[in-house]
Every structure is written in structure tokens, then in C-alpha cells.
């Protein structure tokens, strides 16, 4: 299979979205944003063995590569529109490509985002995606808008992916529900859209709650108190986590891909209502205050965990 056959077979014309004047096949894609809207642009790369275990199913790799980018669009409150795929592979193996494309395009269709171009190269397996969304001016959920008194809330549950990874490393023992959360995170795109106009700040949780929330606090020039007991657990997490490691997994573990948002008290009921309408839990886990830094309400050591850093 040549590079061009591969692109045609697995990546051209598999997904569609408004505003694609010209998609895969020319030197550039031509895209028409909705009139008056701004573009939200993000890029994340997944490297085999670092961002996902080597033995991850190829359809999960395709899914997750797009999911982590959709999660960034969600955290800005942007509507997903288009994406570009940089695919680096040791070899062009049809069964692998077929499954990878199924996972990738399956998630893309769910969110109405279209693949409009990319690059295909040979080398150690890595997948880079640039995702482009759009939104009206001045409504993006930025990191710098949190104010003292805002409630700190998270969607869904925390720690599942970190627990799945820990169990894989320790015993190879696989719990299906936890493994699903590691392999196939659900980007909270609808939640991000619903929180426009309500949240003062937002970030998606990729490197662990404490490290990611610290970015919001620093950008906003505020601090926070967190209630360790309020961190939401899934049923599988509740059943399987080692109690002594609950906080480490939930506050320090990565790969949650939930949203962490700051919401003024008077907007909280409406935010809860909108998320519950989409069957998504929104848990309040603390409060923004004006003293810099992050504290635990129950007096646990300050800053016990730092987020994942590649060159830390
Ligand atoms: P160029 O040499 O002009 O960069 P390429 O030969 O790299 O073009 O790619 C040919 C066309 O296929 C371009 O439109 C490019 O965007 C697209 N393309 C290449 N790889 C991928 C991929 N993995 N997924 C989607 N589109 C791709
Ligand atoms: Mg190229």
C-alpha cells in the first residue's frame, strides 16, 4: 500500500462538517468558519508507550487521539468543526489502520467534526491531531476568569484512568469499566457548550486535578480550598481503589478528560440543571478564594501532588 492509497482508503471523505470548501487531497484544506465567529485551535500528540500502553487496541488509539483534542475544545466552550491528522507508523498494516480509522471516525461523527487533511510518515508510532472549533467572540471559557467565591466543580468522576493504569502495571488485572475510561475517554463537548455564559473559567483534566487546577488559579491570580471527600468516584473506582491511594489517584492521576470549571454561586443551580439534562454529574469540590495556592479543607498537606510533566 502506498502512502496515497493509505490516505484515500482510510482517511479521505470519511467524515463531513459544514464549512469544508475543500477537504483531503490538495495542498491545503479550504475552510469557511461561520460568519463572525472566532476559531479555537489546539494540538495534542499521543506517543505509543507514553500516552497509551503499547498493547492498546488500535480502535482505542484512534478514538483517544481525537478525544484528547476534543477535550481541549470542550474546555474552551468551542463547537468542534475540523481536524488534521499527523500519523507516524512503523508500517502500513491494513488491519491496524482499519481499526484505528474506525475508532477515529466513529468519535468524529458523534461530534460532527471532519478530517480535512494531515500528514503520513514512517517512524516510531505517534499520532498528532490539530483540532479546530469555533465560537462567538468573547464567550470562550478561559483559564484566567476565576474569582474568589466561585464554586470549583468537575464533571463526571475522577481517578478511573489512573486506577486502570496502576492495575495494569501491578497485576495486568483489567477491569472493563476502568479500562474503558482509560482507552475511550468521553470528551465533555456538550458540557463545555452548555457552560458558556455560566462558568468564569475552565480547564480539561489531562494531567491530574491538582496540577491542572493550579494553572487556572495562577492565570486568574487566585487560590482555592478543596474538599478531598467531595471528589466524585465511579462505582468501579469505589469498589477497586486502595483506600490509602484515593487522593493520589483522584487528585494526582492523569487522563480523566473531565472538565474542571469555576462557577459563581448564583449560576450554580442553572449549571447543574443543564448538565443533569445531559445525564452528566457536576460535583462541587471546593471554592476559589483570594489567598494564592491550593489548600485542602480537611487539613491535608498543601500541594501533595504535582501534575504530569514530560521534562519534570
Ligand atoms: P503535501 O506533500 O502537499 O504535504 P501530502 O502528500 O502530505 O501533501 O498529502 C496529500 C493530501 O493528503 C493532503 O491534502 C494532506 O492534507 C492529506 N493527508 C495526508 N496524510 C493524511 C492523513 N493521515 N489524514 C488525512 N489527510 C491526510
Ligand atoms: Mg505532507
PDB file of N, CA, C and O and ligand atoms in Angstrom, residues 3-4 7 27 118-121, ligand 2:
ATOM      1  N   UNK A   3       1.588   5.429   0.294  1.00  0.00           N
ATOM      2  CA  UNK A   3       1.109   6.483   1.187  1.00  0.00           C
ATOM      3  C   UNK A   3      -0.234   7.031   0.691  1.00  0.00           C
ATOM      4  O   UNK A   3      -1.160   7.261   1.465  1.00  0.00           O
ATOM      5  N   UNK A   4      -0.340   7.210  -0.634  1.00  0.00           N
ATOM      6  CA  UNK A   4      -1.555   7.852  -1.159  1.00  0.00           C
ATOM      7  C   UNK A   4      -2.756   6.910  -1.146  1.00  0.00           C
ATOM      8  O   UNK A   4      -3.879   7.330  -0.895  1.00  0.00           O
ATOM      9  N   UNK A   7      -4.010   6.953   2.446  1.00  0.00           N
ATOM     10  CA  UNK A   7      -4.801   8.151   2.766  1.00  0.00           C
ATOM     11  C   UNK A   7      -6.198   8.033   2.151  1.00  0.00           C
ATOM     12  O   UNK A   7      -7.211   8.287   2.807  1.00  0.00           O
ATOM     13  N   UNK A  27      -3.115  20.721  -1.535  1.00  0.00           N
ATOM     14  CA  UNK A  27      -2.007  21.155  -0.701  1.00  0.00           C
ATOM     15  C   UNK A  27      -2.483  21.681   0.650  1.00  0.00           C
ATOM     16  O   UNK A  27      -1.794  21.564   1.665  1.00  0.00           O
ATOM     17  N   UNK A 118      -3.821  16.302   6.674  1.00  0.00           N
ATOM     18  CA  UNK A 118      -2.852  15.754   7.610  1.00  0.00           C
ATOM     19  C   UNK A 118      -1.554  15.418   6.940  1.00  0.00           C
ATOM     20  O   UNK A 118      -1.197  15.976   5.898  1.00  0.00           O
ATOM     21  N   UNK A 119      -0.831  14.488   7.543  1.00  0.00           N
ATOM     22  CA  UNK A 119       0.469  14.080   7.031  1.00  0.00           C
ATOM     23  C   UNK A 119       0.684  12.637   7.461  1.00  0.00           C
ATOM     24  O   UNK A 119       0.229  12.227   8.527  1.00  0.00           O
ATOM     25  N   UNK A 120       1.362  11.868   6.614  1.00  0.00           N
ATOM     26  CA  UNK A 120       1.580  10.451   6.897  1.00  0.00           C
ATOM     27  C   UNK A 120       3.052  10.145   6.728  1.00  0.00           C
ATOM     28  O   UNK A 120       3.614  10.402   5.654  1.00  0.00           O
ATOM     29  N   UNK A 121       3.684   9.645   7.790  1.00  0.00           N
ATOM     30  CA  UNK A 121       5.128   9.406   7.751  1.00  0.00           C
ATOM     31  C   UNK A 121       5.460   8.080   8.430  1.00  0.00           C
ATOM     32  O   UNK A 121       4.660   7.555   9.199  1.00  0.00           O
TER      33      UNK A 121
HETATM   34 MG1  LIG B   2       2.702  16.251   3.577  1.00  0.00          MG
END
